[in-house]
Structure formats: structure tokens, C-alpha cells
PDB file of C-alpha atoms in Angstrom:
ATOM      1  CA  MET N   1       0.000   0.000   0.000  1.00 77.00           C
ATOM      2  CA  SER N   2       1.332   3.446  -0.885  1.00 85.00           C
ATOM      3  CA  SER N   3       0.430   6.894   0.352  1.00 87.00           C
ATOM      4  CA  ALA N   4       1.703  10.114  -1.294  1.00 92.00           C
ATOM      5  CA  ARG N   5       2.013  13.527   0.340  1.00 93.00           C
ATOM      6  CA  VAL N   6       4.289  16.533   0.555  1.00 95.00           C
ATOM      7  CA  VAL N   7       6.567  17.342   3.455  1.00 96.00           C
ATOM      8  CA  ASP N   8       4.588  19.951   5.357  1.00 95.00           C
ATOM      9  CA  TRP N   9       6.055  22.711   7.526  1.00 94.00           C
ATOM     10  CA  ILE N  10       4.982  20.830  10.672  1.00 94.00           C
ATOM     11  CA  ASP N  11       7.016  17.810   9.464  1.00 95.00           C
ATOM     12  CA  THR N  12      10.292  19.759   9.563  1.00 94.00           C
ATOM     13  CA  ASP N  13      12.712  20.650  12.331  1.00 92.00           C
ATOM     14  CA  ALA N  14      14.886  23.710  12.954  1.00 87.00           C
ATOM     15  CA  ALA N  15      17.346  22.556  10.268  1.00 89.00           C
ATOM     16  CA  GLY N  16      14.575  22.707   7.644  1.00 89.00           C
ATOM     17  CA  HIS N  17      14.401  19.021   6.795  1.00 93.00           C
ATOM     18  CA  TYR N  18      11.944  16.419   7.976  1.00 94.00           C
ATOM     19  CA  HIS N  19      11.894  15.535  11.655  1.00 94.00           C
ATOM     20  CA  HIS N  20      12.290  11.859  12.518  1.00 94.00           C
ATOM     21  CA  SER N  21       8.817  11.761  14.070  1.00 95.00           C
ATOM     22  CA  ALA N  22       7.178  12.587  10.711  1.00 96.00           C
ATOM     23  CA  VAL N  23       7.990   9.099   9.433  1.00 97.00           C
ATOM     24  CA  ILE N  24       5.748   7.320  11.964  1.00 96.00           C
ATOM     25  CA  ARG N  25       2.824   9.576  11.008  1.00 95.00           C
ATOM     26  CA  TRP N  26       3.368   8.815   7.313  1.00 96.00           C
ATOM     27  CA  VAL N  27       3.652   5.090   8.053  1.00 96.00           C
ATOM     28  CA  GLU N  28       0.479   5.107  10.119  1.00 94.00           C
ATOM     29  CA  ALA N  29      -1.344   6.991   7.340  1.00 94.00           C
ATOM     30  CA  ALA N  30      -0.311   4.224   4.908  1.00 95.00           C
ATOM     31  CA  GLU N  31      -1.419   1.629   7.477  1.00 95.00           C
ATOM     32  CA  SER N  32      -4.812   3.310   7.667  1.00 94.00           C
ATOM     33  CA  VAL N  33      -5.199   3.075   3.881  1.00 94.00           C
ATOM     34  CA  LEU N  34      -4.206  -0.610   3.992  1.00 95.00           C
ATOM     35  CA  HIS N  35      -6.720  -1.396   6.753  1.00 94.00           C
ATOM     36  CA  GLU N  36      -9.452   0.421   4.873  1.00 95.00           C
ATOM     37  CA  ASP N  37      -8.654  -1.395   1.614  1.00 95.00           C
ATOM     38  CA  LEU N  38      -8.684  -4.764   3.405  1.00 95.00           C
ATOM     39  CA  GLY N  39     -11.915  -3.982   5.262  1.00 95.00           C
ATOM     40  CA  LEU N  40     -10.150  -4.225   8.622  1.00 95.00           C
ATOM     41  CA  LEU N  41     -11.126  -0.922  10.207  1.00 92.00           C
ATOM     42  CA  GLU N  42     -11.887  -2.819  13.439  1.00 90.00           C
ATOM     43  CA  LEU N  43      -8.114  -3.169  13.984  1.00 91.00           C
ATOM     44  CA  PHE N  44      -7.819   0.511  14.901  1.00 88.00           C
ATOM     45  CA  GLY N  45      -7.111   0.705  18.608  1.00 85.00           C
ATOM     46  CA  THR N  46      -6.574  -3.046  18.985  1.00 89.00           C
ATOM     47  CA  VAL N  47      -3.017  -3.504  17.680  1.00 92.00           C
ATOM     48  CA  PRO N  48      -0.605  -1.382  19.736  1.00 92.00           C
ATOM     49  CA  ARG N  49       2.961  -0.965  18.565  1.00 92.00           C
ATOM     50  CA  VAL N  50       5.607  -2.880  20.468  1.00 94.00           C
ATOM     51  CA  ARG N  51       8.641  -2.154  18.288  1.00 96.00           C
ATOM     52  CA  TYR N  52       9.504   0.493  15.708  1.00 96.00           C
ATOM     53  CA  GLU N  53      12.808   0.834  13.876  1.00 98.00           C
ATOM     54  CA  VAL N  54      13.895   3.170  11.102  1.00 98.00           C
ATOM     55  CA  ASP N  55      17.001   3.655   9.003  1.00 98.00           C
ATOM     56  CA  TYR N  56      17.154   7.290   7.882  1.00 97.00           C
ATOM     57  CA  LEU N  57      18.800   7.382   4.457  1.00 97.00           C
ATOM     58  CA  ASP N  58      18.274  10.884   3.051  1.00 97.00           C
ATOM     59  CA  ARG N  59      16.935  14.261   4.095  1.00 96.00           C
ATOM     60  CA  LEU N  60      13.546  15.396   2.911  1.00 97.00           C
ATOM     61  CA  TRP N  61      12.866  19.106   2.647  1.00 97.00           C
ATOM     62  CA  PHE N  62       9.763  21.243   3.033  1.00 95.00           C
ATOM     63  CA  ARG N  63       7.338  20.835   0.078  1.00 96.00           C
ATOM     64  CA  GLU N  64       9.107  17.799  -1.408  1.00 97.00           C
ATOM     65  CA  GLU N  65       6.796  14.985  -2.436  1.00 97.00           C
ATOM     66  CA  VAL N  66       7.188  11.674  -0.625  1.00 97.00           C
ATOM     67  CA  VAL N  67       5.601   8.291  -1.156  1.00 97.00           C
ATOM     68  CA  THR N  68       5.318   5.929   1.799  1.00 97.00           C
ATOM     69  CA  SER N  69       4.904   2.257   0.935  1.00 97.00           C
ATOM     70  CA  LEU N  70       3.855  -0.189   3.635  1.00 97.00           C
ATOM     71  CA  TRP N  71       3.342  -3.939   3.386  1.00 97.00           C
ATOM     72  CA  VAL N  72       2.783  -6.878   5.686  1.00 97.00           C
ATOM     73  CA  GLU N  73       6.090  -8.663   6.121  1.00 97.00           C
ATOM     74  CA  LYS N  74       4.960 -11.331   8.568  1.00 97.00           C
ATOM     75  CA  VAL N  75       1.831 -12.410  10.393  1.00 97.00           C
ATOM     76  CA  GLY N  76       2.663 -14.208  13.632  1.00 96.00           C
ATOM     77  CA  GLY N  77       0.355 -15.927  16.095  1.00 94.00           C
ATOM     78  CA  SER N  78      -0.727 -12.626  17.645  1.00 94.00           C
ATOM     79  CA  SER N  79       1.821 -10.227  16.141  1.00 96.00           C
ATOM     80  CA  LEU N  80       2.101  -8.404  12.844  1.00 96.00           C
ATOM     81  CA  THR N  81       5.270  -7.056  11.250  1.00 98.00           C
ATOM     82  CA  TYR N  82       4.974  -4.271   8.717  1.00 98.00           C
ATOM     83  CA  ALA N  83       7.888  -3.173   6.558  1.00 98.00           C
ATOM     84  CA  PHE N  84       7.906   0.281   5.018  1.00 98.00           C
ATOM     85  CA  GLU N  85       9.860   2.622   2.795  1.00 98.00           C
ATOM     86  CA  VAL N  86       9.606   6.382   2.378  1.00 98.00           C
ATOM     87  CA  VAL N  87      10.829   7.582  -1.011  1.00 98.00           C
ATOM     88  CA  GLY N  88      11.555  11.205  -1.851  1.00 98.00           C
ATOM     89  CA  PRO N  89      12.733  12.928  -5.030  1.00 97.00           C
ATOM     90  CA  ARG N  90      16.280  11.536  -4.709  1.00 98.00           C
ATOM     91  CA  GLY N  91      15.244   7.985  -3.825  1.00 98.00           C
ATOM     92  CA  PRO N  92      14.739   6.107  -0.544  1.00 98.00           C
ATOM     93  CA  ALA N  93      14.787   8.423   2.468  1.00 98.00           C
ATOM     94  CA  ALA N  94      13.739   6.013   5.239  1.00 98.00           C
ATOM     95  CA  ARG N  95      13.170   2.277   5.639  1.00 98.00           C
ATOM     96  CA  GLY N  96      12.056   0.277   8.595  1.00 98.00           C
ATOM     97  CA  ARG N  97       9.729  -2.075  10.390  1.00 98.00           C
ATOM     98  CA  MET N  98       6.886  -1.718  12.822  1.00 97.00           C
ATOM     99  CA  ILE N  99       5.684  -4.608  14.959  1.00 97.00           C
ATOM    100  CA  CYS N 100       2.193  -4.629  16.437  1.00 95.00           C
ATOM    101  CA  VAL N 101       0.420  -7.083  18.725  1.00 95.00           C
ATOM    102  CA  ASN N 102      -3.255  -7.995  18.599  1.00 94.00           C
ATOM    103  CA  ILE N 103      -4.864  -7.508  21.992  1.00 91.00           C
ATOM    104  CA  GLY N 104      -8.369  -8.322  20.749  1.00 82.00           C
ATOM    105  CA  GLY N 105      -9.988  -5.179  22.180  1.00 71.00           C
ATOM    106  CA  ARG N 106      -9.461  -1.484  22.564  1.00 62.00           C
ATOM    107  CA  SER N 107      -6.046  -0.699  24.023  1.00 54.00           C
ATOM    108  CA  GLY N 108      -7.644   1.349  26.800  1.00 54.00           C
ATOM    109  CA  ASP N 109      -9.791  -1.551  27.987  1.00 56.00           C
ATOM    110  CA  VAL N 110      -8.496  -3.063  31.204  1.00 56.00           C
ATOM    111  CA  PRO N 111      -9.738  -6.449  32.424  1.00 58.00           C
ATOM    112  CA  GLU N 112     -11.659  -6.433  35.716  1.00 63.00           C
ATOM    113  CA  ASP N 113      -8.688  -7.992  37.517  1.00 59.00           C
ATOM    114  CA  GLY N 114      -6.597  -4.908  36.599  1.00 57.00           C
ATOM    115  CA  THR N 115      -4.041  -6.806  34.510  1.00 59.00           C
ATOM    116  CA  SER N 116      -2.932  -5.541  31.119  1.00 61.00           C
ATOM    117  CA  SER N 117      -4.604  -6.947  28.027  1.00 62.00           C
ATOM    118  CA  PRO N 118      -2.874 -10.136  26.892  1.00 80.00           C
ATOM    119  CA  ALA N 119      -1.909 -10.825  23.294  1.00 88.00           C
ATOM    120  CA  THR N 120      -4.700 -12.522  21.380  1.00 91.00           C
ATOM    121  CA  ALA N 121      -4.415 -14.861  18.404  1.00 94.00           C
ATOM    122  CA  TRP N 122      -5.549 -13.422  15.069  1.00 94.00           C
ATOM    123  CA  PRO N 123      -8.984 -14.606  13.975  1.00 94.00           C
ATOM    124  CA  ASP N 124      -8.667 -16.814  10.885  1.00 94.00           C
ATOM    125  CA  GLU N 125     -10.439 -14.308   8.618  1.00 94.00           C
ATOM    126  CA  VAL N 126      -8.183 -11.442   9.737  1.00 94.00           C
ATOM    127  CA  ARG N 127      -5.070 -13.608   9.331  1.00 94.00           C
ATOM    128  CA  ALA N 128      -6.177 -14.496   5.787  1.00 95.00           C
ATOM    129  CA  LEU N 129      -6.707 -10.845   4.830  1.00 95.00           C
ATOM    130  CA  LEU N 130      -3.400  -9.707   6.353  1.00 94.00           C
ATOM    131  CA  SER N 131      -1.562 -12.551   4.599  1.00 93.00           C
ATOM    132  CA  SER N 132      -3.073 -11.803   1.182  1.00 87.00           C
TER     133      SER N 132
END
């Protein structure tokens, strides 16, 4: 799944190029498009991030166009690994992975016993869509 946009002023830092935190917003925007295309809007709020890693390869400047591509790299028992790449006018600017865990309910829901929500296996239909 790909999502195109321009580097906005809010995406930049004092040096005038994109701030590292802009990448996660672009990745999550691409994730949103993927979930919508797969008909998995119910995943919003139920798959918190547990790991995020990025290799920053090039600077991106205000008003440059970027395309963020995101794909499912691996579907585990209850986890999901996305890989992504952000490409600017000179080529790849950032690459990385984001790992999420299915908790089967809203991340703010706390069981009555006060424990944190445990990881939950993917339903077969969700696993099939994510693996397609």
C-alpha cells in the first residue's frame, strides 16, 4: 500500500528538513489506507505498537513529495510485522519495520482484575486478509 504527500512545515525541524517523528505519522497513514482497503477498520485501537525501527537514508525538505509504501512482512500468532519505505525525489529516504500485537480489544480496555490486556491470536479471517 502506498500513500503520497508533501513534506509539510509541521514535518520539519529547525534545520529545515523532515523531523524523525514525521515518518511514523506517514507510516500510520499508509497503514490506515491498507486497513481500509482490506476492510479491517476494526483493527484501529486493537493492535498497539511494540517495536519500531527506522534507518534514515536521506533528508527530505519542506514541500518535497514523498511516497510511503507499507506492506505486511509477517503475520505471527498474535503479532504483525509491517515493513515500510519512504521515497523522496532523490530515492529512498527512510526504511524500517513496525511490529504490532493484537490484543483483541481497545487498548484502553483493562480487564476487571486490573491486569494488562494479553496478546490474542488473530482470527482466521483477519489472518487471511493480512496474509493476502
